[in-house]
JSON list of C-alpha atoms in Angstrom, two decimals:
[
{"chain": "S", "resi": 194, "resn": "MET", "atom": "CA", "xyz": [16.31, -10.16, 21.10]},
{"chain": "S", "resi": 195, "resn": "SER", "atom": "CA", "xyz": [16.20, -10.27, 17.23]},
{"chain": "S", "resi": 196, "resn": "GLY", "atom": "CA", "xyz": [18.13, -7.63, 15.31]},
{"chain": "S", "resi": 197, "resn": "GLU", "atom": "CA", "xyz": [21.66, -8.98, 15.63]},
{"chain": "S", "resi": 198, "resn": "GLY", "atom": "CA", "xyz": [23.75, -7.94, 12.73]},
{"chain": "S", "resi": 199, "resn": "ARG", "atom": "CA", "xyz": [21.05, -5.99, 10.98]},
{"chain": "S", "resi": 200, "resn": "PRO", "atom": "CA", "xyz": [22.34, -2.82, 8.98]},
{"chain": "S", "resi": 201, "resn": "ARG", "atom": "CA", "xyz": [21.71, 0.57, 9.96]},
{"chain": "S", "resi": 202, "resn": "THR", "atom": "CA", "xyz": [18.31, 1.60, 8.89]},
{"chain": "S", "resi": 203, "resn": "SER", "atom": "CA", "xyz": [18.40, 4.36, 6.16]},
{"chain": "S", "resi": 204, "resn": "VAL", "atom": "CA", "xyz": [15.56, 5.82, 4.31]},
{"chain": "S", "resi": 205, "resn": "PRO", "atom": "CA", "xyz": [15.78, 5.95, 0.55]},
{"chain": "S", "resi": 206, "resn": "GLN", "atom": "CA", "xyz": [14.48, 8.90, -1.35]},
{"chain": "S", "resi": 207, "resn": "ALA", "atom": "CA", "xyz": [11.34, 7.50, -2.77]},
{"chain": "S", "resi": 208, "resn": "GLY", "atom": "CA", "xyz": [9.25, 10.51, -3.82]},
{"chain": "S", "resi": 209, "resn": "GLY", "atom": "CA", "xyz": [6.76, 9.54, -6.43]},
{"chain": "S", "resi": 210, "resn": "LEU", "atom": "CA", "xyz": [6.23, 5.92, -5.09]},
{"chain": "S", "resi": 211, "resn": "ARG", "atom": "CA", "xyz": [2.87, 4.80, -3.90]},
{"chain": "S", "resi": 212, "resn": "LEU", "atom": "CA", "xyz": [2.78, 3.17, -0.47]},
{"chain": "S", "resi": 213, "resn": "GLY", "atom": "CA", "xyz": [0.21, 1.24, 1.12]},
{"chain": "S", "resi": 214, "resn": "ILE", "atom": "CA", "xyz": [0.06, 0.37, 4.73]},
{"chain": "S", "resi": 215, "resn": "ALA", "atom": "CA", "xyz": [-2.32, -2.22, 6.34]},
{"chain": "S", "resi": 216, "resn": "ALA", "atom": "CA", "xyz": [-2.40, -2.26, 10.07]},
{"chain": "S", "resi": 217, "resn": "ILE", "atom": "CA", "xyz": [-4.34, -4.59, 12.44]},
{"chain": "S", "resi": 218, "resn": "ARG", "atom": "CA", "xyz": [-6.92, -3.47, 15.08]},
{"chain": "S", "resi": 219, "resn": "TRP", "atom": "CA", "xyz": [-5.48, -5.59, 17.92]},
{"chain": "S", "resi": 220, "resn": "HIS", "atom": "CA", "xyz": [-2.86, -4.42, 20.42]},
{"chain": "S", "resi": 221, "resn": "GLU", "atom": "CA", "xyz": [-3.83, -0.93, 19.73]},
{"chain": "S", "resi": 222, "resn": "ASP", "atom": "CA", "xyz": [-0.91, 0.93, 21.64]},
{"chain": "S", "resi": 223, "resn": "LEU", "atom": "CA", "xyz": [1.63, -1.11, 19.80]},
{"chain": "S", "resi": 224, "resn": "ILE", "atom": "CA", "xyz": [0.16, -0.84, 16.36]},
{"chain": "S", "resi": 225, "resn": "GLU", "atom": "CA", "xyz": [-0.57, 2.98, 16.70]},
{"chain": "S", "resi": 226, "resn": "GLN", "atom": "CA", "xyz": [3.08, 3.54, 17.65]},
{"chain": "S", "resi": 227, "resn": "MET", "atom": "CA", "xyz": [4.33, 1.26, 14.68]},
{"chain": "S", "resi": 228, "resn": "LEU", "atom": "CA", "xyz": [1.85, 3.10, 12.39]},
{"chain": "S", "resi": 229, "resn": "ALA", "atom": "CA", "xyz": [3.20, 6.52, 13.46]},
{"chain": "S", "resi": 230, "resn": "ARG", "atom": "CA", "xyz": [6.80, 5.31, 12.85]},
{"chain": "S", "resi": 231, "resn": "ALA", "atom": "CA", "xyz": [5.91, 3.81, 9.44]},
{"chain": "S", "resi": 232, "resn": "VAL", "atom": "CA", "xyz": [4.26, 7.11, 8.41]},
{"chain": "S", "resi": 233, "resn": "ALA", "atom": "CA", "xyz": [7.42, 9.06, 9.70]},
{"chain": "S", "resi": 234, "resn": "ALA", "atom": "CA", "xyz": [9.71, 6.83, 7.55]},
{"chain": "S", "resi": 235, "resn": "ALA", "atom": "CA", "xyz": [7.39, 7.45, 4.56]},
{"chain": "S", "resi": 236, "resn": "GLY", "atom": "CA", "xyz": [7.55, 11.11, 5.06]},
{"chain": "S", "resi": 237, "resn": "GLU", "atom": "CA", "xyz": [11.43, 10.99, 5.32]},
{"chain": "S", "resi": 238, "resn": "ALA", "atom": "CA", "xyz": [11.58, 9.20, 2.04]},
{"chain": "S", "resi": 239, "resn": "GLY", "atom": "CA", "xyz": [9.32, 11.86, 0.45]},
{"chain": "S", "resi": 240, "resn": "VAL", "atom": "CA", "xyz": [6.46, 9.63, -0.02]},
{"chain": "S", "resi": 241, "resn": "ALA", "atom": "CA", "xyz": [3.11, 11.59, -0.12]},
{"chain": "S", "resi": 242, "resn": "GLU", "atom": "CA", "xyz": [0.29, 10.35, 1.94]},
{"chain": "S", "resi": 243, "resn": "PRO", "atom": "CA", "xyz": [0.48, 6.60, 2.22]},
{"chain": "S", "resi": 244, "resn": "GLU", "atom": "CA", "xyz": [-2.86, 4.83, 1.96]},
{"chain": "S", "resi": 245, "resn": "VAL", "atom": "CA", "xyz": [-3.41, 3.48, 5.29]},
{"chain": "S", "resi": 246, "resn": "VAL", "atom": "CA", "xyz": [-6.06, 0.71, 5.89]},
{"chain": "S", "resi": 247, "resn": "ARG", "atom": "CA", "xyz": [-7.22, -1.28, 8.93]},
{"chain": "S", "resi": 248, "resn": "VAL", "atom": "CA", "xyz": [-7.80, -5.03, 9.16]},
{"chain": "S", "resi": 249, "resn": "PRO", "atom": "CA", "xyz": [-9.52, -7.02, 11.96]},
{"chain": "S", "resi": 250, "resn": "GLY", "atom": "CA", "xyz": [-6.22, -9.15, 12.73]},
{"chain": "S", "resi": 251, "resn": "SER", "atom": "CA", "xyz": [-2.98, -10.52, 11.48]},
{"chain": "S", "resi": 252, "resn": "VAL", "atom": "CA", "xyz": [-4.55, -13.39, 9.44]},
{"chain": "S", "resi": 253, "resn": "GLU", "atom": "CA", "xyz": [-6.40, -10.75, 7.34]},
{"chain": "S", "resi": 254, "resn": "LEU", "atom": "CA", "xyz": [-3.20, -8.87, 6.35]},
{"chain": "S", "resi": 255, "resn": "PRO", "atom": "CA", "xyz": [-1.99, -11.00, 3.44]},
{"chain": "S", "resi": 256, "resn": "VAL", "atom": "CA", "xyz": [-5.33, -10.59, 1.40]},
{"chain": "S", "resi": 257, "resn": "VAL", "atom": "CA", "xyz": [-5.46, -6.84, 2.11]},
{"chain": "S", "resi": 258, "resn": "CYS", "atom": "CA", "xyz": [-1.85, -6.56, 1.37]},
{"chain": "S", "resi": 259, "resn": "GLN", "atom": "CA", "xyz": [-2.42, -8.25, -1.92]},
{"chain": "S", "resi": 260, "resn": "GLN", "atom": "CA", "xyz": [-5.06, -5.79, -3.04]},
{"chain": "S", "resi": 261, "resn": "LEU", "atom": "CA", "xyz": [-2.75, -2.89, -1.88]},
{"chain": "S", "resi": 262, "resn": "ALA", "atom": "CA", "xyz": [0.14, -4.34, -3.98]},
{"chain": "S", "resi": 263, "resn": "ARG", "atom": "CA", "xyz": [-2.12, -4.15, -7.00]},
{"chain": "S", "resi": 264, "resn": "GLN", "atom": "CA", "xyz": [-2.56, -0.42, -6.49]},
{"chain": "S", "resi": 265, "resn": "CYS", "atom": "CA", "xyz": [0.83, 0.55, -4.83]},
{"chain": "S", "resi": 266, "resn": "ASP", "atom": "CA", "xyz": [4.63, 0.21, -5.57]},
{"chain": "S", "resi": 267, "resn": "ALA", "atom": "CA", "xyz": [5.33, -0.99, -2.04]},
{"chain": "S", "resi": 268, "resn": "VAL", "atom": "CA", "xyz": [3.20, -2.34, 0.75]},
{"chain": "S", "resi": 269, "resn": "VAL", "atom": "CA", "xyz": [3.81, -2.54, 4.70]},
{"chain": "S", "resi": 270, "resn": "ALA", "atom": "CA", "xyz": [2.03, -4.94, 6.83]},
{"chain": "S", "resi": 271, "resn": "LEU", "atom": "CA", "xyz": [1.97, -3.86, 10.62]},
{"chain": "S", "resi": 272, "resn": "GLY", "atom": "CA", "xyz": [0.79, -6.26, 13.17]},
{"chain": "S", "resi": 273, "resn": "ALA", "atom": "CA", "xyz": [1.60, -7.98, 16.46]},
{"chain": "S", "resi": 274, "resn": "VAL", "atom": "CA", "xyz": [1.11, -11.54, 17.43]},
{"chain": "S", "resi": 275, "resn": "ILE", "atom": "CA", "xyz": [1.88, -12.36, 21.11]},
{"chain": "S", "resi": 276, "resn": "ARG", "atom": "CA", "xyz": [2.28, -15.95, 22.21]},
{"chain": "S", "resi": 277, "resn": "GLY", "atom": "CA", "xyz": [-0.56, -17.48, 24.25]},
{"chain": "S", "resi": 278, "resn": "GLY", "atom": "CA", "xyz": [-0.93, -20.89, 25.83]},
{"chain": "S", "resi": 279, "resn": "THR", "atom": "CA", "xyz": [-2.24, -22.66, 22.56]},
{"chain": "S", "resi": 280, "resn": "PRO", "atom": "CA", "xyz": [-0.47, -23.69, 19.34]},
{"chain": "S", "resi": 281, "resn": "HIS", "atom": "CA", "xyz": [-2.55, -20.80, 17.72]},
{"chain": "S", "resi": 282, "resn": "PHE", "atom": "CA", "xyz": [0.36, -18.43, 17.93]},
{"chain": "S", "resi": 283, "resn": "ASP", "atom": "CA", "xyz": [2.45, -20.80, 15.56]},
{"chain": "S", "resi": 284, "resn": "TYR", "atom": "CA", "xyz": [-0.49, -21.29, 13.12]},
{"chain": "S", "resi": 285, "resn": "VAL", "atom": "CA", "xyz": [-1.03, -17.40, 12.79]},
{"chain": "S", "resi": 286, "resn": "CYS", "atom": "CA", "xyz": [2.57, -16.60, 12.54]},
{"chain": "S", "resi": 287, "resn": "ASP", "atom": "CA", "xyz": [3.27, -19.17, 9.76]},
{"chain": "S", "resi": 288, "resn": "SER", "atom": "CA", "xyz": [0.11, -18.21, 7.94]},
{"chain": "S", "resi": 289, "resn": "VAL", "atom": "CA", "xyz": [0.98, -14.52, 8.03]},
{"chain": "S", "resi": 290, "resn": "THR", "atom": "CA", "xyz": [4.60, -14.93, 7.05]},
{"chain": "S", "resi": 291, "resn": "ASP", "atom": "CA", "xyz": [3.78, -17.23, 4.10]},
{"chain": "S", "resi": 292, "resn": "GLY", "atom": "CA", "xyz": [0.93, -15.13, 2.98]},
{"chain": "S", "resi": 293, "resn": "LEU", "atom": "CA", "xyz": [2.97, -11.86, 2.87]},
{"chain": "S", "resi": 294, "resn": "THR", "atom": "CA", "xyz": [5.91, -13.76, 1.03]},
{"chain": "S", "resi": 295, "resn": "ARG", "atom": "CA", "xyz": [3.27, -15.12, -1.43]},
{"chain": "S", "resi": 296, "resn": "VAL", "atom": "CA", "xyz": [1.91, -11.64, -2.01]},
{"chain": "S", "resi": 297, "resn": "ALA", "atom": "CA", "xyz": [5.33, -10.18, -2.75]},
{"chain": "S", "resi": 298, "resn": "LEU", "atom": "CA", "xyz": [6.07, -12.94, -5.14]},
{"chain": "S", "resi": 299, "resn": "ASP", "atom": "CA", "xyz": [2.81, -13.12, -6.95]},
{"chain": "S", "resi": 300, "resn": "GLU", "atom": "CA", "xyz": [2.37, -9.43, -7.30]},
{"chain": "S", "resi": 301, "resn": "SER", "atom": "CA", "xyz": [6.10, -8.73, -7.85]},
{"chain": "S", "resi": 302, "resn": "THR", "atom": "CA", "xyz": [5.54, -5.88, -5.27]},
{"chain": "S", "resi": 303, "resn": "ALA", "atom": "CA", "xyz": [7.81, -4.97, -2.44]},
{"chain": "S", "resi": 304, "resn": "VAL", "atom": "CA", "xyz": [6.23, -6.02, 0.93]},
{"chain": "S", "resi": 305, "resn": "GLY", "atom": "CA", "xyz": [7.63, -4.83, 4.27]},
{"chain": "S", "resi": 306, "resn": "ASN", "atom": "CA", "xyz": [6.75, -7.47, 7.08]},
{"chain": "S", "resi": 307, "resn": "GLY", "atom": "CA", "xyz": [6.35, -5.36, 10.17]},
{"chain": "S", "resi": 308, "resn": "VAL", "atom": "CA", "xyz": [4.47, -8.08, 11.95]},
{"chain": "S", "resi": 309, "resn": "LEU", "atom": "CA", "xyz": [5.87, -8.51, 15.44]},
{"chain": "S", "resi": 310, "resn": "THR", "atom": "CA", "xyz": [5.90, -12.38, 16.67]},
{"chain": "S", "resi": 311, "resn": "CYS", "atom": "CA", "xyz": [6.80, -12.21, 20.29]},
{"chain": "S", "resi": 312, "resn": "ASP", "atom": "CA", "xyz": [6.55, -14.36, 23.34]},
{"chain": "S", "resi": 313, "resn": "THR", "atom": "CA", "xyz": [5.58, -11.37, 25.60]},
{"chain": "S", "resi": 314, "resn": "VAL", "atom": "CA", "xyz": [4.08, -7.92, 25.35]},
{"chain": "S", "resi": 315, "resn": "GLU", "atom": "CA", "xyz": [7.27, -6.60, 26.77]},
{"chain": "S", "resi": 316, "resn": "GLN", "atom": "CA", "xyz": [9.22, -8.05, 23.84]},
{"chain": "S", "resi": 317, "resn": "ALA", "atom": "CA", "xyz": [6.66, -6.38, 21.47]},
{"chain": "S", "resi": 318, "resn": "VAL", "atom": "CA", "xyz": [7.07, -3.03, 23.07]},
{"chain": "S", "resi": 319, "resn": "ALA", "atom": "CA", "xyz": [10.85, -3.37, 22.89]},
{"chain": "S", "resi": 320, "resn": "ARG", "atom": "CA", "xyz": [10.54, -3.63, 18.98]},
{"chain": "S", "resi": 321, "resn": "ALA", "atom": "CA", "xyz": [7.69, -1.01, 18.39]},
{"chain": "S", "resi": 322, "resn": "GLY", "atom": "CA", "xyz": [9.64, 2.11, 18.04]},
{"chain": "S", "resi": 323, "resn": "PHE", "atom": "CA", "xyz": [8.72, 3.69, 21.44]},
{"chain": "S", "resi": 324, "resn": "ASP", "atom": "CA", "xyz": [11.37, 6.19, 22.75]},
{"chain": "S", "resi": 325, "resn": "ASP", "atom": "CA", "xyz": [12.92, 3.40, 24.89]},
{"chain": "S", "resi": 326, "resn": "SER", "atom": "CA", "xyz": [12.37, 0.63, 22.41]},
{"chain": "S", "resi": 327, "resn": "ILE", "atom": "CA", "xyz": [15.65, -1.14, 21.21]},
{"chain": "S", "resi": 328, "resn": "GLU", "atom": "CA", "xyz": [13.99, -1.61, 17.76]},
{"chain": "S", "resi": 329, "resn": "ASP", "atom": "CA", "xyz": [11.65, 0.25, 15.39]},
{"chain": "S", "resi": 330, "resn": "LYS", "atom": "CA", "xyz": [10.03, -2.36, 13.09]},
{"chain": "S", "resi": 331, "resn": "GLY", "atom": "CA", "xyz": [7.36, 0.08, 11.73]},
{"chain": "S", "resi": 332, "resn": "PHE", "atom": "CA", "xyz": [10.06, 2.39, 10.46]},
{"chain": "S", "resi": 333, "resn": "GLU", "atom": "CA", "xyz": [12.44, -0.31, 9.48]},
{"chain": "S", "resi": 334, "resn": "ALA", "atom": "CA", "xyz": [9.62, -2.33, 7.46]},
{"chain": "S", "resi": 335, "resn": "THR", "atom": "CA", "xyz": [8.66, 0.86, 5.69]},
{"chain": "S", "resi": 336, "resn": "ALA", "atom": "CA", "xyz": [12.32, 1.73, 4.84]},
{"chain": "S", "resi": 337, "resn": "ALA", "atom": "CA", "xyz": [12.79, -1.84, 3.55]},
{"chain": "S", "resi": 338, "resn": "ALA", "atom": "CA", "xyz": [9.86, -2.04, 1.39]},
{"chain": "S", "resi": 339, "resn": "LEU", "atom": "CA", "xyz": [10.66, 1.47, -0.26]},
{"chain": "S", "resi": 340, "resn": "ASP", "atom": "CA", "xyz": [14.22, 0.41, -0.72]},
{"chain": "S", "resi": 341, "resn": "THR", "atom": "CA", "xyz": [13.11, -2.88, -2.47]},
{"chain": "S", "resi": 342, "resn": "ALA", "atom": "CA", "xyz": [10.44, -1.17, -4.43]},
{"chain": "S", "resi": 343, "resn": "LEU", "atom": "CA", "xyz": [13.28, 1.18, -5.92]},
{"chain": "S", "resi": 344, "resn": "VAL", "atom": "CA", "xyz": [15.43, -1.73, -6.69]},
{"chain": "S", "resi": 345, "resn": "LEU", "atom": "CA", "xyz": [12.51, -3.38, -8.47]},
{"chain": "S", "resi": 346, "resn": "GLN", "atom": "CA", "xyz": [11.76, -0.18, -10.46]},
{"chain": "S", "resi": 347, "resn": "ARG", "atom": "CA", "xyz": [15.46, 0.07, -11.53]},
{"chain": "S", "resi": 348, "resn": "LEU", "atom": "CA", "xyz": [15.46, -3.56, -12.64]},
{"chain": "S", "resi": 349, "resn": "ARG", "atom": "CA", "xyz": [12.23, -3.12, -14.49]},
{"chain": "S", "resi": 350, "resn": "ASP", "atom": "CA", "xyz": [13.71, -0.19, -16.18]},
{"chain": "S", "resi": 351, "resn": "GLY", "atom": "CA", "xyz": [16.83, -2.13, -17.22]},
{"chain": "S", "resi": 352, "resn": "ASN", "atom": "CA", "xyz": [19.06, -0.21, -14.79]},
{"chain": "S", "resi": 353, "resn": "GLY", "atom": "CA", "xyz": [19.86, -2.99, -12.40]}
]
């Protein structure tokens, strides 16, 4: 399982930042849990009402996140890609990862990647932030995006 060596997740105080969250419509139970945990992280950070938008699937996340990045200080992408019996999994995972990285760089905006890329549904459940999950990717991606947005803000203000 991934997550080896990761730091303890802490939520920065980020009141005043604008947060956008894009979530896919696939794997509804997983994504609803991850979205709830992302919103919980935003609340702990003092972020008022993140803008939540839905997209058809993971491939659509980058373009919607790009638009959110033009309107928000931080963006979170939430999705799940579960390996099937064809190479489609690899293409989707590469496309989403490359796209979200490009959005962050092109827009100079923090993008939290909360897209699960798993071999099985069981692996995804273990990472989705349920009570018995070992990871909480919706929460972690949101905390990371807000933390990064604050770093960018300090650097832009000359207080790096």
